[in-house]
Coordinates of C-alpha atoms in Angstrom, one line a residue:
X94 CA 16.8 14.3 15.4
X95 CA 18.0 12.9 11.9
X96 CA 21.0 12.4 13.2
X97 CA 20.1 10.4 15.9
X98 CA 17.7 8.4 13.8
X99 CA 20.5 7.3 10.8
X100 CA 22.8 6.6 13.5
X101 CA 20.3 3.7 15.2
X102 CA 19.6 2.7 11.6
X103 CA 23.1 2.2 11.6
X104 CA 22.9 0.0 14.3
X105 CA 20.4 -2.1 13.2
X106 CA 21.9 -2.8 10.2
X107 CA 24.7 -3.9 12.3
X108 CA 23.0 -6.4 14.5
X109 CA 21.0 -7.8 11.5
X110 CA 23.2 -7.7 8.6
X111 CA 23.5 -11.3 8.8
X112 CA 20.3 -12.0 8.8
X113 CA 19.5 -10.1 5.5
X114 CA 21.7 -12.2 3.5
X115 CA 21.0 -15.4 5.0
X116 CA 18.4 -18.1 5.3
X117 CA 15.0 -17.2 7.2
X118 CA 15.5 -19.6 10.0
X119 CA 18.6 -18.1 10.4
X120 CA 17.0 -14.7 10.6
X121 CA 15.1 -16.1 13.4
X122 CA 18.2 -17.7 15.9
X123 CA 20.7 -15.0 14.6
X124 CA 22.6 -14.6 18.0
X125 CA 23.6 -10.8 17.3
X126 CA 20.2 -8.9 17.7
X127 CA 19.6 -6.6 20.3
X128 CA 18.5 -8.3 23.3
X129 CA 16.2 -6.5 26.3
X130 CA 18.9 -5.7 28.7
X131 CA 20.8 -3.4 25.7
X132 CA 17.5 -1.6 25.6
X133 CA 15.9 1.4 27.3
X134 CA 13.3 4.1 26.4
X135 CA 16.0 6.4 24.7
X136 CA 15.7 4.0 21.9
X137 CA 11.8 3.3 21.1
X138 CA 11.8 6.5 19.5
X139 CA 14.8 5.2 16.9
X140 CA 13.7 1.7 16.6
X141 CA 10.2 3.0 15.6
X142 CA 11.8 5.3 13.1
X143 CA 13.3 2.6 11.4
X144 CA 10.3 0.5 12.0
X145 CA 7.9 3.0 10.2
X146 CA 10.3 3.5 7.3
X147 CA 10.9 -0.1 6.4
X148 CA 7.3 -0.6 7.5
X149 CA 6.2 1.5 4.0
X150 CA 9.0 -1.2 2.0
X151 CA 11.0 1.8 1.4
X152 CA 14.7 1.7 1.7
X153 CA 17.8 4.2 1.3
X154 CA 21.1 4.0 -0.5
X155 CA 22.4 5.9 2.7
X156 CA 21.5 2.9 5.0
X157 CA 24.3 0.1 5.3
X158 CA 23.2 -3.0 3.0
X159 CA 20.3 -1.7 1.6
X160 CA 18.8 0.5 -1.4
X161 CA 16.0 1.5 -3.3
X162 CA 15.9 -1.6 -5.3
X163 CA 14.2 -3.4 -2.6
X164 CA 11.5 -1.1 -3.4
X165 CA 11.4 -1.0 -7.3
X166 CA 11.2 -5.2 -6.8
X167 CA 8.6 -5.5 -3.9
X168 CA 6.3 -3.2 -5.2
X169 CA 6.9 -1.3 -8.4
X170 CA 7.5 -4.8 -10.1
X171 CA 4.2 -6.6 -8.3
X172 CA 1.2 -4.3 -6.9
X173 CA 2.2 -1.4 -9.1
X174 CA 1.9 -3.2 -12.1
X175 CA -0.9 -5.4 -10.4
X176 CA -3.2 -2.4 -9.8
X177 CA -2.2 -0.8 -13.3
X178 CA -0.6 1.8 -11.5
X179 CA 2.3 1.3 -14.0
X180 CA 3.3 -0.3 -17.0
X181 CA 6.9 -1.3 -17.4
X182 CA 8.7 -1.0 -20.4
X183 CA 11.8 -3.3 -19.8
X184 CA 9.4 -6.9 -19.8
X185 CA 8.6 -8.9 -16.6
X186 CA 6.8 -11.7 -15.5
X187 CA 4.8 -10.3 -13.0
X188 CA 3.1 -7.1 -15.4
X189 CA 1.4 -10.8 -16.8
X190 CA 0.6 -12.6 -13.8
X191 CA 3.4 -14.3 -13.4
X192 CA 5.9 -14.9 -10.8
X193 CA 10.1 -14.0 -10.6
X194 CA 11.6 -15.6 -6.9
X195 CA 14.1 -13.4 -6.1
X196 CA 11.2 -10.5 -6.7
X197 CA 9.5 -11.3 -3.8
X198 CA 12.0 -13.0 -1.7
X199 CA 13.5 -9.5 -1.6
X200 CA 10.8 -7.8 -0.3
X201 CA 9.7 -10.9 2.2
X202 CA 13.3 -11.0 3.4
X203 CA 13.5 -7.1 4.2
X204 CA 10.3 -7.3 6.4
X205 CA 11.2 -10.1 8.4
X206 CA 14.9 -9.2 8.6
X207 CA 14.2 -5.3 9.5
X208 CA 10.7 -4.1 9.8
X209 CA 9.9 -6.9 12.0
X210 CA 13.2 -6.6 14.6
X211 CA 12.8 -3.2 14.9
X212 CA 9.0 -2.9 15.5
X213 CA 10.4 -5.8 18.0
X214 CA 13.0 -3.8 19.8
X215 CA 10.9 -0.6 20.1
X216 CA 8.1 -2.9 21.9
X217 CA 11.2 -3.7 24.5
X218 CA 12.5 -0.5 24.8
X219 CA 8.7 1.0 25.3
X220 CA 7.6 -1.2 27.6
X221 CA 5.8 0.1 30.6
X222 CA 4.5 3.2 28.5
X223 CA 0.7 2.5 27.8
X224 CA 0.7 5.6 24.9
X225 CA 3.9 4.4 23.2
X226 CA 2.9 0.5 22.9
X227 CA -1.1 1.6 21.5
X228 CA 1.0 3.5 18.7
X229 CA 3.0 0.6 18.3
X230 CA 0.4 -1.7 18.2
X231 CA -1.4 0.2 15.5
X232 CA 1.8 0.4 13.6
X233 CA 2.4 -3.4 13.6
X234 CA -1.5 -3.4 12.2
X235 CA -0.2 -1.4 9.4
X236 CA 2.6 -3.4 8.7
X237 CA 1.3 -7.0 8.9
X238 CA -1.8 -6.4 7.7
X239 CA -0.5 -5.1 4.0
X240 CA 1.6 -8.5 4.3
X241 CA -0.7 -11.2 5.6
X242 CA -2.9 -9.1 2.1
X243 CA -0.1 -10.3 -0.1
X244 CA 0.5 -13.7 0.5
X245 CA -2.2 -14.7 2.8
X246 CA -0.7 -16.8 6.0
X247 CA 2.1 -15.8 6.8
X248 CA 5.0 -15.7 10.5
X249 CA 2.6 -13.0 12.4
X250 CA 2.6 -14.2 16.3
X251 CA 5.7 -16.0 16.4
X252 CA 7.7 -13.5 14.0
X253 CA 10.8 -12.8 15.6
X254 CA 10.7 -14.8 18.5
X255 CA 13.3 -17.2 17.5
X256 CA 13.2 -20.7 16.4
X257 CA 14.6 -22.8 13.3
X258 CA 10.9 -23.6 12.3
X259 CA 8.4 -20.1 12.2
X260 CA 4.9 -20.9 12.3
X261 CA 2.5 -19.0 10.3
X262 CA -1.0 -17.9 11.1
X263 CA -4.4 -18.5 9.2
X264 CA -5.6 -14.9 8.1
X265 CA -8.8 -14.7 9.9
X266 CA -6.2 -15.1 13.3
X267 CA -4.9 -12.1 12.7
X268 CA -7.5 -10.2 11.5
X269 CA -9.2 -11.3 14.8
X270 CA -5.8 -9.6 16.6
X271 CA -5.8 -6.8 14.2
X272 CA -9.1 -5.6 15.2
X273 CA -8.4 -6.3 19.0
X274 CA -5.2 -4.4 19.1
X275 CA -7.1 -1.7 17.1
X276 CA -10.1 -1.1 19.5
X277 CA -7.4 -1.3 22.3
X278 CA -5.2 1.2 21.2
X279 CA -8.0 3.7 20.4
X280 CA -9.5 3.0 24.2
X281 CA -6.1 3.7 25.5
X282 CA -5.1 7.0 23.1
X283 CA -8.7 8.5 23.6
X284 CA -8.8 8.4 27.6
X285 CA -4.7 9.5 27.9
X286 CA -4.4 12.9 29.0
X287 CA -1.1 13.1 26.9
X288 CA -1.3 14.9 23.6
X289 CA 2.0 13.4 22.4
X290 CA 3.9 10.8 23.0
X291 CA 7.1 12.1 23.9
X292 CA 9.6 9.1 23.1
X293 CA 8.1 9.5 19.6
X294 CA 8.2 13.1 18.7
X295 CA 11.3 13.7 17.5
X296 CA 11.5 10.0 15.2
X297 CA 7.9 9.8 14.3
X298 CA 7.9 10.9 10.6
X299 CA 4.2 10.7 10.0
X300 CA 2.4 12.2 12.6
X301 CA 6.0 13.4 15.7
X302 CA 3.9 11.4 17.9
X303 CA 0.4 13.2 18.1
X304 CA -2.1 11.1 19.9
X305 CA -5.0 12.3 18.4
X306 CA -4.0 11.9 14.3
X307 CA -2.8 8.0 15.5
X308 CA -5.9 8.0 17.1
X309 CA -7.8 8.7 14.0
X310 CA -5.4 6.9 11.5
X311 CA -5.8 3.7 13.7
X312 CA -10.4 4.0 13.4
X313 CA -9.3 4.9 9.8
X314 CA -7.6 2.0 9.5
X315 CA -9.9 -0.1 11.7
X316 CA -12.7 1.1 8.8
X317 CA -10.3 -0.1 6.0
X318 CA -10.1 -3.8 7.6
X319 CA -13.6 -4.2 8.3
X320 CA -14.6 -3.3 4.2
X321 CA -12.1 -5.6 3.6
X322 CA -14.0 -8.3 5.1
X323 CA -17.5 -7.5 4.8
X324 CA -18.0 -10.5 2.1
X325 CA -16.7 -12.7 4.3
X326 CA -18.1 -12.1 7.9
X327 CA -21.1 -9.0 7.4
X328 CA -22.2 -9.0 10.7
X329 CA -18.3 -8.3 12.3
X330 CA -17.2 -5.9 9.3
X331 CA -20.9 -3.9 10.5
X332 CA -20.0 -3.8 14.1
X333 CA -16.6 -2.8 13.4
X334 CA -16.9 -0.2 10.9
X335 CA -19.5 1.8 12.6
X336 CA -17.6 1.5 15.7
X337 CA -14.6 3.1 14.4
X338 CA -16.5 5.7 12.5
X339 CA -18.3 6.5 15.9
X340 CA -15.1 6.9 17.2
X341 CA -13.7 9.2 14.9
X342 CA -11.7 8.8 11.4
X343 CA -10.2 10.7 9.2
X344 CA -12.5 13.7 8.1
X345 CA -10.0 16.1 6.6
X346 CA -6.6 16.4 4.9
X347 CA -4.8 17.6 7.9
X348 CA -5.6 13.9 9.5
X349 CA -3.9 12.0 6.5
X350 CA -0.5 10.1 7.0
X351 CA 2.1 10.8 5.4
X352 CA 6.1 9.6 5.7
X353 CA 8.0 13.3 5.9
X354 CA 11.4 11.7 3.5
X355 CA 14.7 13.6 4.6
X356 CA 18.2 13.3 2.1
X357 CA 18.5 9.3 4.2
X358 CA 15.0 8.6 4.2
X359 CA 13.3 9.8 0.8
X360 CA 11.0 8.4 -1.8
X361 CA 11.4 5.6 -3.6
X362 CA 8.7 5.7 -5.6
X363 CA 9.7 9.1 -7.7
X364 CA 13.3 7.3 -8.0
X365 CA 12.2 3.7 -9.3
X366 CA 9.3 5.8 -11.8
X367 CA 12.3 7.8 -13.6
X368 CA 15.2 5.2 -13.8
X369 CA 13.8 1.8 -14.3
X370 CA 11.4 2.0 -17.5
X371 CA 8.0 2.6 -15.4
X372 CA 5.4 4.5 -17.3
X373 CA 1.7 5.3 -17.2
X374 CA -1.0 2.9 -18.2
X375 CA -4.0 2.7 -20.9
X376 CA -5.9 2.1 -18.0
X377 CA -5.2 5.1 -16.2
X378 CA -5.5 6.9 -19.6
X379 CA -9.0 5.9 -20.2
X380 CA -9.9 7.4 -16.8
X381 CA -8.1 10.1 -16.6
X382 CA -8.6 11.2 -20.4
X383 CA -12.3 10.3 -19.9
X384 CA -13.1 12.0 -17.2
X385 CA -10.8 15.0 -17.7
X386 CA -8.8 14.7 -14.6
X387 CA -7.1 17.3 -13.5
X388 CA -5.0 15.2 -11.7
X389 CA -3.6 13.8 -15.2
X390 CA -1.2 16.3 -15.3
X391 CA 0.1 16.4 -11.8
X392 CA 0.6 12.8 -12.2
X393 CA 1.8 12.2 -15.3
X394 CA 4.0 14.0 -18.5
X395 CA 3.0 14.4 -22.0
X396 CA 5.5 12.4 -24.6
X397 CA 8.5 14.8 -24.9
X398 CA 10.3 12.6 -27.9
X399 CA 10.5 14.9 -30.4
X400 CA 10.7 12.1 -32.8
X401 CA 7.2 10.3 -31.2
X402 CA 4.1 10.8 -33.2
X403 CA 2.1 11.3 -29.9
X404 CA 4.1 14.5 -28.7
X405 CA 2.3 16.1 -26.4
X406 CA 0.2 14.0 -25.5
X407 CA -0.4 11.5 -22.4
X408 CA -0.1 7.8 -24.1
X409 CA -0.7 4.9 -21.6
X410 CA 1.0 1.2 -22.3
X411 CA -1.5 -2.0 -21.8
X412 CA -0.5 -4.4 -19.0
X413 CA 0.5 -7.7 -20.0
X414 CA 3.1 -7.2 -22.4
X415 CA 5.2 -9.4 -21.2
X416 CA 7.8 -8.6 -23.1
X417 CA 10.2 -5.4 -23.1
X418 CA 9.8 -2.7 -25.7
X419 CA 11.2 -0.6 -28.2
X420 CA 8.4 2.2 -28.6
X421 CA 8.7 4.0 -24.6
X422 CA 9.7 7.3 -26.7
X423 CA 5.6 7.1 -27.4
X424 CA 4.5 6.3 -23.4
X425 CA 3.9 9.3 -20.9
X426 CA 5.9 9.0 -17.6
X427 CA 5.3 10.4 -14.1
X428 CA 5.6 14.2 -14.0
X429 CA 9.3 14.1 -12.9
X430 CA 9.6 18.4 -13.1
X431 CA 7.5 19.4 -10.7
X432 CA 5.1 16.4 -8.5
X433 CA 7.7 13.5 -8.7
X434 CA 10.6 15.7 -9.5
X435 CA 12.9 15.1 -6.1
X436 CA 12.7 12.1 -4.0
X437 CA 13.6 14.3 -0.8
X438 CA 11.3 16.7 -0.8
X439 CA 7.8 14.7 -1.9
X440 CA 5.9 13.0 0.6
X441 CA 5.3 9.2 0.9
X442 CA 1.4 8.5 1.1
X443 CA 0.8 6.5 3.4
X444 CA -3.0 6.5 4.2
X445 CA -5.3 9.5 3.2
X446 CA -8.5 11.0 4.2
X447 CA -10.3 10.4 0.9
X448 CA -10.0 6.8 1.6
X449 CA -11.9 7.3 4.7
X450 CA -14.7 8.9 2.8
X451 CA -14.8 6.3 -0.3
X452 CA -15.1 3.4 2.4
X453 CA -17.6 4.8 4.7
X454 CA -19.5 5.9 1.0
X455 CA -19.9 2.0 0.2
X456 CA -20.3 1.4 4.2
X457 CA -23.9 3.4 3.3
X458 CA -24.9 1.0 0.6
X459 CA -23.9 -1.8 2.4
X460 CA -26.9 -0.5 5.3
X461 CA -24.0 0.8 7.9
X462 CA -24.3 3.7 10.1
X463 CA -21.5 5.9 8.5
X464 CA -22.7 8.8 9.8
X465 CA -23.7 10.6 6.3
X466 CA -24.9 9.7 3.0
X467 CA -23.5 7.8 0.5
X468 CA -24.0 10.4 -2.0
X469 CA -22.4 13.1 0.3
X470 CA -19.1 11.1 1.4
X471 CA -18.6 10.0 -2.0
X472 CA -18.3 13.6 -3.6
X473 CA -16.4 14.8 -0.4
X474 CA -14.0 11.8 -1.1
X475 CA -13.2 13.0 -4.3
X476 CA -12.9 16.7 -3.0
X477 CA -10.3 15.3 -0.5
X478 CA -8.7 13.7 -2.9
X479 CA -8.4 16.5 -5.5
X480 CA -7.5 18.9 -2.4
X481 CA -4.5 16.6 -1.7
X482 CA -2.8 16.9 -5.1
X483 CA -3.1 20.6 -5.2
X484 CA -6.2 21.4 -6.9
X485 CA -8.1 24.0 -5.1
X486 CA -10.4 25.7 -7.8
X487 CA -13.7 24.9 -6.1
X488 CA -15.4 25.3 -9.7
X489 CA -13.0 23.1 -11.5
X490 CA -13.4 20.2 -8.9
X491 CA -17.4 20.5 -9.3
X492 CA -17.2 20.2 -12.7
X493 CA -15.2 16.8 -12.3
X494 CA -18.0 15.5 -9.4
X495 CA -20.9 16.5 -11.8
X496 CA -19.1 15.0 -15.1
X497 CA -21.5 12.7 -17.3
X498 CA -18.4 11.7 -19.2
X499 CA -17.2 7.8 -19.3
X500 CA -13.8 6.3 -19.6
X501 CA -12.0 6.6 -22.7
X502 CA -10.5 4.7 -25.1
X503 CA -6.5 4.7 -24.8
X504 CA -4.0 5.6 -27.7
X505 CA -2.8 1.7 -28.2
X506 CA -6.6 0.2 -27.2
X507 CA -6.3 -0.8 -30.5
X508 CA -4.0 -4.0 -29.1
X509 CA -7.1 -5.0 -26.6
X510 CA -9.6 -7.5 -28.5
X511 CA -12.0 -4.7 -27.1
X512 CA -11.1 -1.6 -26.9
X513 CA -14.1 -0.6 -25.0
X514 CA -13.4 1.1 -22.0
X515 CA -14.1 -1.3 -18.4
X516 CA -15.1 2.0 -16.8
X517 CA -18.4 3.1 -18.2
X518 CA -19.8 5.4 -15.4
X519 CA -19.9 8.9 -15.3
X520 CA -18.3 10.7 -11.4
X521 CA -21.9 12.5 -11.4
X522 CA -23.7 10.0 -9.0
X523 CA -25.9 7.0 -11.0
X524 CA -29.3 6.0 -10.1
X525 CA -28.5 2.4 -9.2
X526 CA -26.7 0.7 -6.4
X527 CA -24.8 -1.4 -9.3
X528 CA -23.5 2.1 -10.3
X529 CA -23.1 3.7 -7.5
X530 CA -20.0 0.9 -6.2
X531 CA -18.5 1.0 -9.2
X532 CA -18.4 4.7 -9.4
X533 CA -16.7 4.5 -5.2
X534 CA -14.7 1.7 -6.7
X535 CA -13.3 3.9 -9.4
X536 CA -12.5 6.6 -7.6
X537 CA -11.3 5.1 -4.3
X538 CA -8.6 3.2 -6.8
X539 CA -8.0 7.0 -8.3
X540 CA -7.8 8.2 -4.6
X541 CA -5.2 5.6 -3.6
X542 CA -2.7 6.1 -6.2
X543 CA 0.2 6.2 -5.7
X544 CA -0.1 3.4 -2.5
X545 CA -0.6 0.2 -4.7
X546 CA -1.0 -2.2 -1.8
X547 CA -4.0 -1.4 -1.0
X548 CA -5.2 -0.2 -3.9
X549 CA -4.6 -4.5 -5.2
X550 CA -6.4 -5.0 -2.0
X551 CA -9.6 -3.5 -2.6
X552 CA -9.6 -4.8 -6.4
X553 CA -9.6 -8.0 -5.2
X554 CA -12.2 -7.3 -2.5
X555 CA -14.6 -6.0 -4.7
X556 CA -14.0 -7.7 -8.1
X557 CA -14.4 -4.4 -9.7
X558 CA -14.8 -4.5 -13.5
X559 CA -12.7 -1.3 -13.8
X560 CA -9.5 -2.3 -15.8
X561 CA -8.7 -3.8 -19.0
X562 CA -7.4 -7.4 -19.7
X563 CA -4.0 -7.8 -19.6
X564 CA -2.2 -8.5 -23.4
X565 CA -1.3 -11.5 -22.2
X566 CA -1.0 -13.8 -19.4
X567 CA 1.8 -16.6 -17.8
X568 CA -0.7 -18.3 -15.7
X569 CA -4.1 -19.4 -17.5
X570 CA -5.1 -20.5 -13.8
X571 CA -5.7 -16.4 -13.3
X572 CA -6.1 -15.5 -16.8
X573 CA -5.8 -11.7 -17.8
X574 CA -7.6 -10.9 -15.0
X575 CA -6.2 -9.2 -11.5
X576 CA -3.4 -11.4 -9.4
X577 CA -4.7 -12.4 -6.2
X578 CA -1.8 -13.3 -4.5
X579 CA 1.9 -14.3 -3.9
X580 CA 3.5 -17.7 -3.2
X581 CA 5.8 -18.5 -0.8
X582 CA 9.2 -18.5 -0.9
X583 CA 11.1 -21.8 -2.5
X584 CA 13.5 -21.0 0.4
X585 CA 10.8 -21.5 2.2
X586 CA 10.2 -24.5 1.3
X587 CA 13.9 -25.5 1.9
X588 CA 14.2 -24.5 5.5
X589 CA 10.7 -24.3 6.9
X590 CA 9.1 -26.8 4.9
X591 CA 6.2 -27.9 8.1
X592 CA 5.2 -24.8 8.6
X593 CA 4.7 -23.8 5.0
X594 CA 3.0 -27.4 4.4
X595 CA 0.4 -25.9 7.7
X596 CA 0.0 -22.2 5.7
X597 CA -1.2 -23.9 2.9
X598 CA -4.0 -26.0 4.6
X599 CA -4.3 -22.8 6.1
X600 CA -4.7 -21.0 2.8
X601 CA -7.3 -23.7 1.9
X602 CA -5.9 -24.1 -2.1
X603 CA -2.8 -24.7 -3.5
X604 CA 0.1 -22.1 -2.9
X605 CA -0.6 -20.6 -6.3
X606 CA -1.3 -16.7 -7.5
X607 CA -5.0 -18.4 -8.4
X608 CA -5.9 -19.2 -4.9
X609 CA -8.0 -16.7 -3.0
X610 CA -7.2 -15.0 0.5
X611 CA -9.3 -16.0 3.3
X612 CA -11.2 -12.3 3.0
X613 CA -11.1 -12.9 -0.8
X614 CA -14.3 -14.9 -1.5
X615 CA -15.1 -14.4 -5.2

């Protein structure tokens, strides 16, 4: 099977490897990509493979043209350091709101060059097979919908297709298609008397093609898009949350997604933390430390400097340096001996079941059918998530859910004008609603990590007063406050100047990180 897969990722790279270097309306007329008559069902199971793997904005030193830098600039330098996933050491705009071009050209550039085509050319070579195109069409959810999140419009229904001018679509289009391709898919997957989908078992690397977990991951994700636009349309996010709870979402750790990495298709993320100055953050000191997380330690190292005053110790860095620094001996980085120790062996996360359980938790308190309480799903959340990193002592993780304990102050909070910790409720569930979403908020962004995406999705959405100020900022127009979204390309501007002039009346503001998203309304 891995065999067959590198050697279609091989040919992909082949058909496209002018288009990764080149201009994006020359992505969209190049002349050499596969065309319908050079496919057949043999290769929808390789085409997904690629599409899934390049879908997460992971990449591989094994693949022609490509490495894990494209993942260490697209994410680990903007929603990792965004979320305060990560501080970086080395200095960079974008840990202070600002913006670097080639940053995000890289990562805009890879999805329309490779995610895109081959999502593309597995639709061809699936066509006819009603099973196959529902997983697809949950897929190209996943995919777009972490995109159109980033930048707001963006190519979606002409993507692909062709053309020297691409147009982009307004936000609350595609959500509109997201949802319809959603409820489709789980209509077609929940009346098929297939239990896998055969031209997808052996190159699925997330679920080998099992109808019933992309059934589930698709009303999980369904759940996921609704929250994300309850501020902006209530009565739709209602009527599609509790129909994809009704219709079943992830309920245990057995249903979560993740991408199974091989020696061509590993982890990024445990490369990028231990080579290119990443390290953990005050803000995920104060919770962690404050709450005494047992996860601390899975996630993170003590300072091993033998020189550091703070051996032995986790040490965050605040966000919004700006600048690089000479003190990392003092910082904690991810546990690289045993969690994040060997990018082919751990997991990519992709979307977990304690996500499931956070969002149908606030579902509750937004007067949504979620099928339990609030109380109940939140705890069970955290119990997932716990579960998922390895901690199975039933005792220790009810201490944690019944903890009275606040966030902490970090080692350096001295270099905050207030040191006081943003995250001043206790896991043990509060009294008040107020309470009660931050404490889902909290722990939902806990329960993401590592997957920073969404993680700067849902901090947005819910304006969550859960992390500290950055040090500094590059744009006053957001302040020291969270990012809340990308601009577009300058080549962009160079060689599809109409359509970007339409995707920013579309945007309704100027194509700033200021401006909200069309979900984001406050």
């Amino acid at each position: 099977m891995k065999n067959n897969i590198i050697k279609f990722f091989a040919i992909v790279f082949l058909f496209q490897i002018t288009g990764c270097t080149s201009d994006f309306d020359e992505t969209n007329t190049n002349p050499n990509t596969l065309t319908s008559d050079q496919l057949d069902a043999t290769l929808a199971g390789p085409a997904f493979a690629n599409a899934l793997y390049k879908g997460i904005g992971n990449a591989s030193w094994s693949l022609p043209d490509d490495d894990y830098g494209t993942y260490g600039l697209a994410t680990a330098l903007h929603s990792m350091v965004f979320t305060h996933y990560m501080g970086y050491t080395g200095g960079a705009a974008t840990d202070a709101n600002g913006i670097n071009d080639g940053w995000r050209s890289r990562g805009w550039l890879r999805f329309y060059t490779l995610a895109v085509p081959s999502l593309l050319n597995s639709y061809k070579a699936a066509k006819g097979n009603a099973e196959a195109t529902a997983i697809l069409d949950i897929w190209k959810v996943y995919m777009f919908h972490r995109f159109t999140d980033e930048w707001g419009p963006v190519p979606y229904s002409q993507a692909g297709l062709g053309g020297s001018s691409v147009a982009y679509d307004s936000q609350e289009a595609m959500y509109t298609d997201f949802f319809k391709l959603l409820e489709a898919a789980n209509t077609t997957l929940s009346t098929t008397s297939q239990t896998t989908v055969g031209v997808f078992k052996d190159y699925d690397a997330i679920y080998s093609g099992n109808v019933v977990k992309w059934r589930k991951f698709a009303n999980s994700l369904r759940l996921r898009l609704a929250l994300r636009i309850s501020d902006k349309d209530a009565s739709r996010a209602k009527i599609q949350a509790e129909a994809a709870v009704a219709a079943g979402v992830m309920l245990s750790n057995d249903d979560s997604a993740y991408y199974k990495v091989t020696k061509d298709t590993y982890n990024n993320f445990v490369d990028i933390m231990k080579y290119w100055g990443f390290c953990m953050t005050a803000d995920m000191e104060s919770m962690l430390k404050g709450y005494n997380d047992p996860r601390m330690q899975i996630w993170f190292a003590p300072v091993t400097d033998d020189t550091s005053a703070y051996k032995g110790q986790y040490v965050g860095l605040p966000n919004g340096i700006g600048t690089s620094i000479s003190w990392s001996k003092d910082l904690s980085t991810t546990n690289q001996t045993t969690t994040f120790s060997d990018n082919v062996t751990k997991n990519i996360e992709v979307m977990m079941a304690s996500e499931s359980n956070f969002s149908r938790a606030e579902g509750v308190l937004l007067g949504w059918n979620m099928s339990g309480t609030a109380k109940t799903l939140y705890e069970d959340g955290i119990r997932l998530s716990m579960q998922q990193w390895g901690v199975t002592d039933n005792t220790a993780i009810n201490a944690y859910i019944a903890g009275t304990t606040t966030g902490a102050v970090p080692t350096f909070g001295s270099m905050y004008s207030d040191p006081t910790p943003p995250v001043n409720v206790p896991v043990a569930w509060a009294a008040s609603t107020n309470d009660q979403k931050k404490q889902i908020a909290v722990q939902k962004y806990l329960g993401l990590f590592p997957e920073s995406w969404e993680a700067w999705s849902d901090l947005r959405r819910t304006d969550a007063a859960i992390l500290y100020p950055l040090i500094t900022t590059l744009d006053p127009t957001i302040g020291k406050g969270v990012m809340k979204r990308l601009t577009y390309l300058p080549n962009e501007y160079s060689t599809n100047a109409a359509a970007v002039a339409n995707a920013i009346t579309l945007l309704g503001g100027a194509d700033k990180g200021s401006t909200l998203v069309w979900w984001d309304t406050k």
